[in-house]
Short mmCIF file of C-alpha atoms in Angstrom, two decimals:
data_model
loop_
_atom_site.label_atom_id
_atom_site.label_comp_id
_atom_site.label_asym_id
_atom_site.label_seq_id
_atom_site.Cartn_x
_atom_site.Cartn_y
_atom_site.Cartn_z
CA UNK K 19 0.00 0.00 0.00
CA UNK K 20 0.78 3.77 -1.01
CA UNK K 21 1.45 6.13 1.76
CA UNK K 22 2.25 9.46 0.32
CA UNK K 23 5.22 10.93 2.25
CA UNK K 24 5.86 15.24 2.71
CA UNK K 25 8.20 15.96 -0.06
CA UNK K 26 10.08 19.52 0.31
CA UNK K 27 9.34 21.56 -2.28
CA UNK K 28 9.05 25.59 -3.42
CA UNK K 29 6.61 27.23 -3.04
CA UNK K 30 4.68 27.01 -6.27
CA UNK K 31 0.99 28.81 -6.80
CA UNK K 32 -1.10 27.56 -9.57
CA UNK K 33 -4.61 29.30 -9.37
CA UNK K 34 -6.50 26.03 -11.05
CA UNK K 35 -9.30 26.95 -9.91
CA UNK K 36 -10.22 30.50 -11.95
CA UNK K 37 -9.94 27.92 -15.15
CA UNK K 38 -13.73 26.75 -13.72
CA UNK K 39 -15.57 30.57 -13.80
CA UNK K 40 -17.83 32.61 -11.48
CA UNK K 41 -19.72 29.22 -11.11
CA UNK K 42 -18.07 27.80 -8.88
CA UNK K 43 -18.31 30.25 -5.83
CA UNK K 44 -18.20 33.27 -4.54
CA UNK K 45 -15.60 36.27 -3.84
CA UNK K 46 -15.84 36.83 0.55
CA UNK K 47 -14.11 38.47 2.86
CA UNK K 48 -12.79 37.04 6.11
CA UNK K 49 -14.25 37.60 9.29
CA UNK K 50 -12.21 40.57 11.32
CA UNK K 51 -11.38 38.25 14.78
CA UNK K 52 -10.74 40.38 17.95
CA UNK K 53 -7.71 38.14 18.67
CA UNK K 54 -5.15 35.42 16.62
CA UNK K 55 -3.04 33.66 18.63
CA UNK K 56 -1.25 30.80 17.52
CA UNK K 57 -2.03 27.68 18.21
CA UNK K 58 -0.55 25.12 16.00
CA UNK K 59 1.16 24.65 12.96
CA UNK K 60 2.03 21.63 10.68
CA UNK K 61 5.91 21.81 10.62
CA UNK K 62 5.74 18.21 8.81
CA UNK K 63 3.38 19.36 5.94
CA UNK K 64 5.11 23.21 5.43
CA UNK K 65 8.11 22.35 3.26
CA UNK K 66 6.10 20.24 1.28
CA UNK K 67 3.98 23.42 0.35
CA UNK K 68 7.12 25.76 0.45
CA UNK K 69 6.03 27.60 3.29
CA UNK K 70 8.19 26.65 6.23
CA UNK K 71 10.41 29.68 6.42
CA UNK K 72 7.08 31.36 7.03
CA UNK K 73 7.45 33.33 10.66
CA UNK K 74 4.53 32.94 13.23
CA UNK K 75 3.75 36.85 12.70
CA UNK K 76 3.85 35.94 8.70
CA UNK K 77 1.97 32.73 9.52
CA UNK K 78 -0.96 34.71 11.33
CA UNK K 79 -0.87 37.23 8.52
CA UNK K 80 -1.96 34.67 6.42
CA UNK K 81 -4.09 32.14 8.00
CA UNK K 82 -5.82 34.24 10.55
CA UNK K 83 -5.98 37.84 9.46
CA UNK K 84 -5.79 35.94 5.63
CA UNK K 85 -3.89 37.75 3.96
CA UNK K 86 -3.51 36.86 0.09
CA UNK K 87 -0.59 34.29 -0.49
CA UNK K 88 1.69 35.55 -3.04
CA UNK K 89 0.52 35.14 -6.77
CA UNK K 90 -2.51 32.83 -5.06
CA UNK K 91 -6.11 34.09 -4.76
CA UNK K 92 -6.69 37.66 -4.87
CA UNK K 93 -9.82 37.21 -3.05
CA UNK K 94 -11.00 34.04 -0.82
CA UNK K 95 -13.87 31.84 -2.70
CA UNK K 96 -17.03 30.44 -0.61
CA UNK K 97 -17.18 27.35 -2.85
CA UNK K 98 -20.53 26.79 -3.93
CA UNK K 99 -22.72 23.01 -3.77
CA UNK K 100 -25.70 20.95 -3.02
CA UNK K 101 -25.76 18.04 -1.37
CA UNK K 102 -27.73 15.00 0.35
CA UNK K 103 -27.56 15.03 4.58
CA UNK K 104 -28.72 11.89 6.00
CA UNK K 105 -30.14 11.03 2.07
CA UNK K 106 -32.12 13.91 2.11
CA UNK K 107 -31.38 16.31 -0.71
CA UNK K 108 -30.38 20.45 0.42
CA UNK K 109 -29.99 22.66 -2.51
CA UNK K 110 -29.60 25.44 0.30
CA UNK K 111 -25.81 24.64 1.34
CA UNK K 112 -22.35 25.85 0.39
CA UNK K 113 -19.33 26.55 2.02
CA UNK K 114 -21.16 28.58 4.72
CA UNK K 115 -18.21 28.87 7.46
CA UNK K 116 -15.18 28.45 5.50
CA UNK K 117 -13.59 29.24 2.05
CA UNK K 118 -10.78 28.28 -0.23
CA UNK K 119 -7.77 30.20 0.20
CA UNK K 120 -5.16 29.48 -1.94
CA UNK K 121 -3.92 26.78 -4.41
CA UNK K 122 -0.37 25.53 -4.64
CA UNK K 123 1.68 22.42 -6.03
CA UNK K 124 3.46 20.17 -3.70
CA UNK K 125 6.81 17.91 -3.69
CA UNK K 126 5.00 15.43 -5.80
CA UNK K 127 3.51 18.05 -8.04
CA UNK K 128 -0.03 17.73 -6.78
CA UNK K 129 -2.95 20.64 -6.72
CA UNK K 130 -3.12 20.80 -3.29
CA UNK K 131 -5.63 23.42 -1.44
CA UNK K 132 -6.06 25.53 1.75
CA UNK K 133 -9.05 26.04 2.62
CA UNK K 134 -10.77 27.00 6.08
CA UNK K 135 -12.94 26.51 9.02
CA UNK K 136 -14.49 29.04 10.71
CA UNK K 137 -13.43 32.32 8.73
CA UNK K 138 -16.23 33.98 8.77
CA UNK K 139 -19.99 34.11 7.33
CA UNK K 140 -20.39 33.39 3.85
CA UNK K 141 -23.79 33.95 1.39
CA UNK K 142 -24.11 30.37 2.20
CA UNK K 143 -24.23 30.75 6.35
CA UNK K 144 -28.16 30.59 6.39
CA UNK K 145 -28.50 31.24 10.29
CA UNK K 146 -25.08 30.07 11.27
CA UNK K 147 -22.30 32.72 12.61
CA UNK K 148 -19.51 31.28 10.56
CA UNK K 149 -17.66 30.38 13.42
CA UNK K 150 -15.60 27.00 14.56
CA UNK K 151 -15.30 26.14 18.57
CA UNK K 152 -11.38 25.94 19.78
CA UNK K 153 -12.57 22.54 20.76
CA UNK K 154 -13.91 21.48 17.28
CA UNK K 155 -10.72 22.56 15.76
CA UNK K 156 -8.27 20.58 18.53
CA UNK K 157 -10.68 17.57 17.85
CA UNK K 158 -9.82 17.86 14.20
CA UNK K 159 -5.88 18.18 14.58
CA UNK K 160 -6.43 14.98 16.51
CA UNK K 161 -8.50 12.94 13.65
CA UNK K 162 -6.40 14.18 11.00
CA UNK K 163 -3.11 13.42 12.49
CA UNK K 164 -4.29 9.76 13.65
CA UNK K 165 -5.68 9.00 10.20
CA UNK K 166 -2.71 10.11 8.52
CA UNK K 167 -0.57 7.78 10.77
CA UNK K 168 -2.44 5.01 10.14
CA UNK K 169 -2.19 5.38 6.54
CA UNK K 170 -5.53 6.91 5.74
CA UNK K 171 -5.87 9.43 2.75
CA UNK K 172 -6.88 12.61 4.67
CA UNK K 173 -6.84 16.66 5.02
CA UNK K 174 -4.05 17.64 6.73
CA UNK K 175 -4.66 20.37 9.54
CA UNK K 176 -2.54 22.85 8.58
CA UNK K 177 -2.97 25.70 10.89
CA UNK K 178 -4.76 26.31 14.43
CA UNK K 179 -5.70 29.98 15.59
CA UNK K 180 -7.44 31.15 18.68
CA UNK K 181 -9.97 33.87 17.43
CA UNK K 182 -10.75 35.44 21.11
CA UNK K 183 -14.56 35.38 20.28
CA UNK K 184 -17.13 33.56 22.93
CA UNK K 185 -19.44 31.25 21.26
CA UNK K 186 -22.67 29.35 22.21
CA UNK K 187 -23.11 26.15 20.61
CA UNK K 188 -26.20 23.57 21.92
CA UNK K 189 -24.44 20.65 21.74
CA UNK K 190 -21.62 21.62 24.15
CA UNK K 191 -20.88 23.77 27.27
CA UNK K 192 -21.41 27.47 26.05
CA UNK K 193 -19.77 30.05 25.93
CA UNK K 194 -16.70 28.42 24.33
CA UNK K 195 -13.50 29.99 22.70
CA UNK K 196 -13.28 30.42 19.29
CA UNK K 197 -10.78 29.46 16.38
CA UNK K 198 -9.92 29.29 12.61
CA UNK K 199 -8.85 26.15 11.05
CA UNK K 200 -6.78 25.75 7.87
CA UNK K 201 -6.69 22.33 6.30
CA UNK K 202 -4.32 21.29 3.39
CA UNK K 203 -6.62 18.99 1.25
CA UNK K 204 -5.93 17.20 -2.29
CA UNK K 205 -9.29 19.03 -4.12
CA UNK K 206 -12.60 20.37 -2.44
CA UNK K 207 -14.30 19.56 -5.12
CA UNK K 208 -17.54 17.23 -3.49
CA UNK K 209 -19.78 15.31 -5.09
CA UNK K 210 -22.50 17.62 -3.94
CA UNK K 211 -20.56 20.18 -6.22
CA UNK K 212 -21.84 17.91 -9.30
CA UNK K 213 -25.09 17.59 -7.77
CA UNK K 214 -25.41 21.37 -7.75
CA UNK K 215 -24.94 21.57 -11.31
CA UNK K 216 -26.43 19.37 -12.19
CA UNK K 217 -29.65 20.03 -10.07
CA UNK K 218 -29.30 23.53 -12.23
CA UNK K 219 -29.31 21.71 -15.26
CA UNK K 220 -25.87 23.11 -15.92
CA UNK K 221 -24.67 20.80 -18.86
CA UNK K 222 -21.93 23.08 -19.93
CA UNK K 223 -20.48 23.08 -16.31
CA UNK K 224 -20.91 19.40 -15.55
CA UNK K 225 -18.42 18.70 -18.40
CA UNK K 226 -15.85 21.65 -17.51
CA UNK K 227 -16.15 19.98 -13.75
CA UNK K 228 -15.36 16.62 -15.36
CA UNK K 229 -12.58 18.08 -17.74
CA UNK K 230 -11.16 19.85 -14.49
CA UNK K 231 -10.94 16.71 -12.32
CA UNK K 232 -9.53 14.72 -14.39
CA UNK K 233 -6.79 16.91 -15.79
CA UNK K 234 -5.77 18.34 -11.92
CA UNK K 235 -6.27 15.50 -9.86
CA UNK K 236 -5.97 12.15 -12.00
CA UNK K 237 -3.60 13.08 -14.76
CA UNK K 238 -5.79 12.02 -17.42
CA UNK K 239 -6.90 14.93 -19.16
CA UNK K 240 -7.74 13.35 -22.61
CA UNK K 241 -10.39 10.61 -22.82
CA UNK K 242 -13.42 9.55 -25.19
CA UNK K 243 -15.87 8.87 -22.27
CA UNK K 244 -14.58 11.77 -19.56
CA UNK K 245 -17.96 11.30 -17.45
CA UNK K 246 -17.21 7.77 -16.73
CA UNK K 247 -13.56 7.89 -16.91
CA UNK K 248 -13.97 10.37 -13.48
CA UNK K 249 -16.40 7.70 -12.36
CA UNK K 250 -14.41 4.81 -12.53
CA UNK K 251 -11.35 6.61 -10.90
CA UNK K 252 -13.88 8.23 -8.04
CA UNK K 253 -14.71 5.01 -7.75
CA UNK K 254 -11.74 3.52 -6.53
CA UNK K 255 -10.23 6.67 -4.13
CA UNK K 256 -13.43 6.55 -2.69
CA UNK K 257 -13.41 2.89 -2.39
CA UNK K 258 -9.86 3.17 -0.57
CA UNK K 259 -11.18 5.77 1.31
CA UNK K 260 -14.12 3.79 3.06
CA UNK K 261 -11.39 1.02 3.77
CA UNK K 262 -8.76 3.09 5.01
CA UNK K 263 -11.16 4.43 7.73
CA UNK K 264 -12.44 1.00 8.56
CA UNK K 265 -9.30 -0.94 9.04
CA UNK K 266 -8.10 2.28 11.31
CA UNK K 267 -11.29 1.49 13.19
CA UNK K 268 -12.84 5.31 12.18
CA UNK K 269 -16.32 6.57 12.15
CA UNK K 270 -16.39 9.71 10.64
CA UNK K 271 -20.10 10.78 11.57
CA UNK K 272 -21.51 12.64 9.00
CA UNK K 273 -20.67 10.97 5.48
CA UNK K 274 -23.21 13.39 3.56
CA UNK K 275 -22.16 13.69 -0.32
CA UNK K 276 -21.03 17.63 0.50
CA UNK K 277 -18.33 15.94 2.95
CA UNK K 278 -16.96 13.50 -0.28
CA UNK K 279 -14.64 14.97 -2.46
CA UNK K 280 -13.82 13.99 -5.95
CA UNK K 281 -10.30 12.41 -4.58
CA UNK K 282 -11.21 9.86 -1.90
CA UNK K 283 -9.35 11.78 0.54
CA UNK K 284 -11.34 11.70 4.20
CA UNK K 285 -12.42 15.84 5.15
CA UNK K 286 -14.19 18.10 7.47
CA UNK K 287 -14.55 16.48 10.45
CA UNK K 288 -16.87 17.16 12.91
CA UNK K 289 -18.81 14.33 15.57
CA UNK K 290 -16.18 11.52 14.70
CA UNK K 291 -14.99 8.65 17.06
CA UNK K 292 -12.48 5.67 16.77
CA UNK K 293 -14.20 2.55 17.78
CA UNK K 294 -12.59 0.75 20.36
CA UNK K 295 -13.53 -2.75 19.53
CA UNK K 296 -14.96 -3.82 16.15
CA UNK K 297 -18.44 -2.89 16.65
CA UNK K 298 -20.36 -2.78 12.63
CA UNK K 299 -23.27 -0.40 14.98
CA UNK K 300 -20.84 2.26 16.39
CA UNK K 301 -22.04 5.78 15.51
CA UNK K 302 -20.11 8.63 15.86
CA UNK K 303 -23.10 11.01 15.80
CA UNK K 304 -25.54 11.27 18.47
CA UNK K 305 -27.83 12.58 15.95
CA UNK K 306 -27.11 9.56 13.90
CA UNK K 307 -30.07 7.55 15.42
CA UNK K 308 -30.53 4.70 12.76
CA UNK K 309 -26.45 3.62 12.37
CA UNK K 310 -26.84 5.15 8.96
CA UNK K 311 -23.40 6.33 9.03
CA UNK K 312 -22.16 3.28 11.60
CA UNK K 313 -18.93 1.67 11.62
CA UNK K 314 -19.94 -1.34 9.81
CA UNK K 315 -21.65 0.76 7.04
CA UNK K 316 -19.29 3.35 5.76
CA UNK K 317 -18.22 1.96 2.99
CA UNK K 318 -22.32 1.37 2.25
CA UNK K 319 -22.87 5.35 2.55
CA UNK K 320 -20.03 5.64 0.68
CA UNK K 321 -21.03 3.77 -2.49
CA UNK K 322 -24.56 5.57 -2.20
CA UNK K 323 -22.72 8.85 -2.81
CA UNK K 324 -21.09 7.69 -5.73
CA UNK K 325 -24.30 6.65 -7.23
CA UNK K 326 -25.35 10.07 -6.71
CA UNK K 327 -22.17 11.27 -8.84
CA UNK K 328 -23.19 8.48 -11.12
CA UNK K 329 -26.68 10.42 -11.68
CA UNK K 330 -25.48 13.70 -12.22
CA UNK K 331 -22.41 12.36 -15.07
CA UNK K 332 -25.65 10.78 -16.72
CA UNK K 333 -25.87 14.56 -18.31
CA UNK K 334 -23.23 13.85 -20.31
CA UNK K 335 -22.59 10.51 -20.67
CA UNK K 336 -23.92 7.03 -21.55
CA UNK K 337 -26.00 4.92 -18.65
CA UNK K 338 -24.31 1.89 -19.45
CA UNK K 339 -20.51 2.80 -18.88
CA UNK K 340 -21.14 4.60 -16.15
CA UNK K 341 -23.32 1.65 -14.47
CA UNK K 342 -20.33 -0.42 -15.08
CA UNK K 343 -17.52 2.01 -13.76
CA UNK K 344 -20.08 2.26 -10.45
CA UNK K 345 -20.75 -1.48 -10.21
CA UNK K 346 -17.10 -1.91 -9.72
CA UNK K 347 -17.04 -0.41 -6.05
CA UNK K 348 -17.49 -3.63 -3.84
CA UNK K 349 -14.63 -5.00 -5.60
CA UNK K 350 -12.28 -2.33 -5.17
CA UNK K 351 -13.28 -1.61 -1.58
CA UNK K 352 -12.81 -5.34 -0.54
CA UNK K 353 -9.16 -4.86 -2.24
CA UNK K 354 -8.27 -2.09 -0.78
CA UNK K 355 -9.84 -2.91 2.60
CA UNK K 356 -7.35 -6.52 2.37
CA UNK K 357 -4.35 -4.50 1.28
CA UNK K 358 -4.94 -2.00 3.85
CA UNK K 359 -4.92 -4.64 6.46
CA UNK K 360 -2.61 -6.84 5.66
CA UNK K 361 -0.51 -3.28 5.71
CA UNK K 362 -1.46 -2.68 9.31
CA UNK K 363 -0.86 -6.28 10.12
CA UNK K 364 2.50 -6.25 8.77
CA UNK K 365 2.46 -9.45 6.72
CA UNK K 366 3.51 -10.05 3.41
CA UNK K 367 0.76 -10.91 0.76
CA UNK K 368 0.46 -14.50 0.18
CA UNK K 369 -2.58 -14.09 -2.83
CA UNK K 370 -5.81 -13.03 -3.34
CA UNK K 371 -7.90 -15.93 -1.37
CA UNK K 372 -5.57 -16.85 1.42
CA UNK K 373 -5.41 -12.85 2.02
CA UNK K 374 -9.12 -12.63 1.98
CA UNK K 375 -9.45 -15.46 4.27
CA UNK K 376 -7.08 -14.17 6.94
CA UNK K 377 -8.70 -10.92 6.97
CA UNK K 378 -12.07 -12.60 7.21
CA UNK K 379 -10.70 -14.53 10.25
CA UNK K 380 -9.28 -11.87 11.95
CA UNK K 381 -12.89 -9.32 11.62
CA UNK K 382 -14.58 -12.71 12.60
CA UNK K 383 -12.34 -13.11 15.93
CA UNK K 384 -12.50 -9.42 16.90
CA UNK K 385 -16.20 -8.87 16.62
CA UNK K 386 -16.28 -12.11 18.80
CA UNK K 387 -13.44 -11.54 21.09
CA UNK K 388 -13.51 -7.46 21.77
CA UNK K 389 -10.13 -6.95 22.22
CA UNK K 390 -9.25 -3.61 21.32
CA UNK K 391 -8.58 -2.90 17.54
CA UNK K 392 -5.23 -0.68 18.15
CA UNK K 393 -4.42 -3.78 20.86
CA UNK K 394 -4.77 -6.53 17.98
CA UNK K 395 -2.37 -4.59 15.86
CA UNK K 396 -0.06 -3.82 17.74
CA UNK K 397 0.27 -7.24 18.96
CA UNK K 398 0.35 -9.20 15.72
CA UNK K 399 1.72 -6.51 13.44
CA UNK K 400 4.91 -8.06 11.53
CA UNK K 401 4.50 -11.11 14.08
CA UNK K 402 2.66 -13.92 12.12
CA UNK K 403 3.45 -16.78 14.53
CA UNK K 404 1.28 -16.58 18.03
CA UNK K 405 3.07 -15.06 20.40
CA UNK K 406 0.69 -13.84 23.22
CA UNK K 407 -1.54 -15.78 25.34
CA UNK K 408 -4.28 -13.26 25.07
CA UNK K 409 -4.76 -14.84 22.18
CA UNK K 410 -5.25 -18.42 22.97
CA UNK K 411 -8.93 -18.46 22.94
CA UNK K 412 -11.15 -20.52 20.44
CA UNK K 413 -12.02 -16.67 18.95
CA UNK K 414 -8.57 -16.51 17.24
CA UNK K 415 -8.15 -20.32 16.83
CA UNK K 416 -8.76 -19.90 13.23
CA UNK K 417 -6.91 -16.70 12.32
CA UNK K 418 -3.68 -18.17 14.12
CA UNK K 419 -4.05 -20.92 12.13
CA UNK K 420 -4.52 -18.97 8.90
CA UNK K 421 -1.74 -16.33 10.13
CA UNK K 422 1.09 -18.91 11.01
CA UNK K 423 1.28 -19.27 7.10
CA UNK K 424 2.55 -15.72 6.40
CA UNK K 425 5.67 -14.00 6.53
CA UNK K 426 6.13 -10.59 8.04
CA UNK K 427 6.50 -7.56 5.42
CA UNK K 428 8.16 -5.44 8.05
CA UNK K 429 10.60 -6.02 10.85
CA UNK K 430 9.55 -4.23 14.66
CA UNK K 431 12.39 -2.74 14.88
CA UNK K 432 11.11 1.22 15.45
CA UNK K 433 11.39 2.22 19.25
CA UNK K 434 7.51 2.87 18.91
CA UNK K 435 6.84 -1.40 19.03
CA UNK K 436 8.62 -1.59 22.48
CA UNK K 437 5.97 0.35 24.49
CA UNK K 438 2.21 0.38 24.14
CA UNK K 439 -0.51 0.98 20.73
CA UNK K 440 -1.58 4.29 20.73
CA UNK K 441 -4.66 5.26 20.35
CA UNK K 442 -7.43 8.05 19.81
CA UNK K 443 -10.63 7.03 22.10
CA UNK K 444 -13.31 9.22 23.44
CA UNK K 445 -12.28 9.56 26.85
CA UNK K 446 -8.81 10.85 25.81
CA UNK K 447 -9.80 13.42 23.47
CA UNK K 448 -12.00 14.77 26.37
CA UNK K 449 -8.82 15.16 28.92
CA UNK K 450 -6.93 16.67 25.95
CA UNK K 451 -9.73 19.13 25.63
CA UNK K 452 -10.12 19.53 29.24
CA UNK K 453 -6.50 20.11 29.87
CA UNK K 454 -6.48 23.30 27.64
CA UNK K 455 -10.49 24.81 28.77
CA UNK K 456 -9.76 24.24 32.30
CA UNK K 457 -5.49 25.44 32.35
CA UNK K 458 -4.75 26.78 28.76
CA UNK K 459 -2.31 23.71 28.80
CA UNK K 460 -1.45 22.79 25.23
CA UNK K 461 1.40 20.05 26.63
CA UNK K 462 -0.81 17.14 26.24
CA UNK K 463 -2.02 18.06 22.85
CA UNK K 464 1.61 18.44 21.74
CA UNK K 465 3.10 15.39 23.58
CA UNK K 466 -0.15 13.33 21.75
CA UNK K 467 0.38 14.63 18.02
CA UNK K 468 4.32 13.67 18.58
CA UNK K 469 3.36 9.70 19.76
CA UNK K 470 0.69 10.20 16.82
CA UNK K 471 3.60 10.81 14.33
CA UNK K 472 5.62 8.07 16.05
CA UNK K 473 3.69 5.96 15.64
CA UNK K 474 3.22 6.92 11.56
CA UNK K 475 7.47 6.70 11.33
CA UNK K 476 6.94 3.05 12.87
CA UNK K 477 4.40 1.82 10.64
CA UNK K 478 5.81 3.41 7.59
CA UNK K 479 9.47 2.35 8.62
#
């Protein structure tokens, strides 16, 4: 399995985005915050994006008071889209507390973007203030950092600024402090951005859409069939994407087709949770009362989305290919989702069948057994022979026996696999949070995001 590593790079701009016209959103200006104070920074994802030299009071410039990036966007852009929430169609949404920022190249020459969270009010706001919670964007720098460990295509959180404005949300203690999130994402285009256009009837801009996706973010800018050429690749990322989060034991909450970009890559993260055993009901979302969006059905609400996608491509292309380009998901998922294991389990891939077995074991002896999913790594990762009597029970009788056939892909030989798994649960993230509301003290945040990336080096080592 791929993990795409930071590559340093220069700083390069490359303003993609004006290629797609006024329809795509709309010029705003950045809320004026009482306060920015600094809260974090991604010193790993910087020189990949040329801006490392960057000094805090240059860094605030920019991604608090936003201040245009050299040669980047003259003017921030509420992006505009439609979307299904809980599979019921909104044509009233768009980027209503954030915007895009700026568009640059990285080390390996991709369009990357920053975009934001909590900026300000946007014409797509509705009733909302435009603001993010500190503790919404800690939560994220959490998620985002954990995923990427683990191997999971996600945003990065790029930058963290206390905004000095009190806030009153319902669905935690109010008032709260305030922030602005960056994120460094690979596109923002969602497939609720198709569904706006086509919803409009926008035939013209369905195709330019299609034309820009596949020239920016899949290299492939000249096919006969570009509706289900984007399909097909969609397809897949998104396929990875649903077993990425899965084998890392993620729920992300709130898998609406606004919050699924054209690339695969895992964004915008709001009521997620890491499932400490494998548990196909765990919800994320309290409001999430019929496990639509539940552990074991991710990769279901995923495909659903991309039928969506599939609907909207129908405007310019032929049923037929794109049923068959769509039809390919399970496949691809239950690929990815065995590669992606086998990854996290550390053993070398033995074929198709045996690998599909052993995976099949090892989800059938978790569910059965709840040890903890970060536990059962840990434990067995590049160690295909038994080792630990925790496992001796008739629950993991038949994935020892299947395992004991394998050979390990990667030797434990990062200080990380001498101590204990780390892991992202509920009850931590709360004494994180409640370390920095109750004392304003950040230590434990830091100290986690270093074992996070730890943790990353060992797995990737």
């Amino acid at each position: 399995m791929d993990v795409i590593e930071p590559k340093p790079a220069p700083y390069r701009p490359d303003v993609q985005i004006a290629s797609l016209g006024d329809a795509i959103g709309d010029p705003v200006t950045a809320a004026d915050f009482p306060e920015t104070v600094l809260r974090f920074r991604n010193d790993r994802w910087a020189p990949a994006v040329g801006l490392e030299s960057l000094s805090d009071e240059d860094w605030v410039r920019h991604f608090g008071r936003f201040e245009p990036l050299p040669d980047n966007l003259p003017q921030p852009l509420a992006l505009r889209y439609h979307g299904h929430q809980f599979r019921v169609y909104n044509p009233e949404i768009g980027d209503g507390r954030g915007f895009l920022f700026a568009q640059l190249r990285d080390g390996e020459g991709r369009l990357l973007d920053l975009a934001t969270k909590g900026s300000g009010t946007t014409p797509y706001s509705r009733r909302g203030d435009g603001r993010l919670t500190l503790k919404g964007g800690v939560r994220e720098i959490m998620a985002t950092e954990m995923l990427e460990a683990l191997g999971v295509e996600t945003s990065k959180t790029f930058s963290l600024i206390e905004t000095g404005e009190q806030l009153h949300r319902g669905d935690e203690p109010s008032p709260t402090r305030s922030a602005v999130l960056v994120r460094l994402g690979h596109s923002h285009i969602r497939i609720g951005t198709f569904q706006r256009a086509a919803f409009e009837r926008n035939e013209d801009f369905v195709a330019k859409l299609t034309r820009y996706c596949l020239d920016q973010y899949y290299g492939a800018p000249d096919v006969d069939d570009p509706g289900a050429a984007l399909l097909e690749r969609a397809v897949d990322a998104c396929a990875r994407q649903a077993a990425g989060m899965t084998v890392a034991g993620f729920v992300h909450g709130v898998l609406n087709s606004d919050n699924i970009n054209i690339t695969g890559e895992s964004f915008d993260y709001g009521p997620w949770r890491f499932t400490p055993k494998w548990t196909p009901g765990f919800t994320a979302a309290y409001f999430d009362e019929g496990g639509l969006y539940a552990f074991g059905r991710q990769a279901e609400a995923i495909h659903w989305n991309l039928a969506q996608l599939a609907g909207c491509l129908t405007l310019i292309g032929e049923s037929d290919p794109l049923k068959a380009a769509f039809d390919r998901f399970p496949d691809r998922y239950r690929e990815h989702f065995v590669s992606q294991f086998l990854w996290r389990l550390g053993f070398a891939p033995r074929g198709s069948e045996e690998d599909l077995h052993l995976v099949a074991a090892a989800e059938k002896a978790l569910t059965e057994s709840g040890v903890l999913i970060d536990r059962f790594f840990f434990d067995w990762m590049g160690r295909p022979q038994w080792v630990d009597p925790a496992y001796a029970g008739e629950a993991f009788a038949h994935f020892r026996t299947r395992a004991s056939a394998y050979e390990p892909a990667r030797a434990r030989t990062h200080a990380y696999w001498s101590g204990e798994p780390c892991s992202m649960h509920i009850e931590e993230v709360e004494a994180i949070w409640a370390r920095i509301a109750e004392d304003d003290d950040w230590a434990p945040l830091t100290a986690k995001v270093a074992a996070i990336r730890a943790m990353g080096a060992a797995y990737r080592d």
